[in-house]
């Protein structure tokens, strides 16, 4: 499942995938794969992304039940 919440938060901060990747110490491809739902990041990477985007784990990585 695509992580549109992550992409939206990144765009709202006016960050490219590359800029976010540099902030959290991973490759641009890793950020792209997380947004596409093709990579399951470690908890420490999730926390680093949340800090960089000023969001919580719930904001970015919790799937809402329908």
Coordinates of C-alpha atoms in Angstrom, one line a residue:
X1 CA 0.0 0.0 0.0
X2 CA 1.4 3.4 -1.0
X3 CA 2.3 5.8 1.8
X4 CA 0.6 8.9 0.5
X5 CA 0.7 10.5 4.0
X6 CA 4.5 10.4 3.9
X7 CA 4.6 11.9 0.4
X8 CA 2.1 14.6 1.4
X9 CA 4.0 15.5 4.6
X10 CA 7.3 15.7 2.5
X11 CA 5.7 18.0 -0.1
X12 CA 4.2 20.2 2.6
X13 CA 7.7 20.7 4.0
X14 CA 8.9 21.5 0.4
X15 CA 11.4 18.7 0.5
X16 CA 12.4 16.5 -2.5
X17 CA 12.9 12.8 -1.9
X18 CA 16.6 13.4 -2.2
X19 CA 16.6 16.2 0.5
X20 CA 14.6 14.1 2.9
X21 CA 16.9 11.1 2.3
X22 CA 19.9 13.2 3.1
X23 CA 18.3 14.5 6.3
X24 CA 17.7 10.9 7.6
X25 CA 20.8 9.3 6.1
X26 CA 19.4 7.0 3.4
X27 CA 19.3 7.0 -0.4
X28 CA 16.6 8.8 -2.4
X29 CA 15.6 5.4 -3.7
X30 CA 14.8 4.3 -0.2
X31 CA 12.4 7.2 0.3
X32 CA 10.8 6.5 -3.1
X33 CA 10.3 2.8 -2.2
X34 CA 8.8 3.7 1.2
X35 CA 6.3 6.1 -0.5
X36 CA 5.4 3.4 -3.1
X37 CA 4.9 0.9 -0.3
X38 CA 7.6 -1.4 -1.6
X39 CA 10.0 -1.1 1.4
X40 CA 9.2 -1.6 5.0
X41 CA 11.5 0.8 7.0
X42 CA 13.0 0.1 10.4
X43 CA 11.5 1.7 13.4
X44 CA 14.6 3.9 13.8
X45 CA 14.2 5.1 10.2
X46 CA 10.5 5.8 10.7
X47 CA 11.4 7.9 13.8
X48 CA 14.1 9.8 11.9
X49 CA 11.6 10.5 9.1
X50 CA 9.0 11.7 11.6
X51 CA 11.4 14.0 13.3
X52 CA 12.5 15.5 9.9
X53 CA 8.9 16.1 8.9
X54 CA 7.7 17.2 12.4
X55 CA 5.1 14.5 12.4
X56 CA 4.3 11.5 14.7
X57 CA 4.5 7.8 13.9
X58 CA 0.7 7.7 13.9
X59 CA 0.6 10.6 11.4
X60 CA 2.8 8.9 8.8
X61 CA 2.8 5.1 9.4
X62 CA -0.4 4.1 11.0
X63 CA -2.9 2.6 8.6
X64 CA -6.5 3.7 9.2
X65 CA -9.0 0.9 9.3
X66 CA -11.9 1.3 7.0

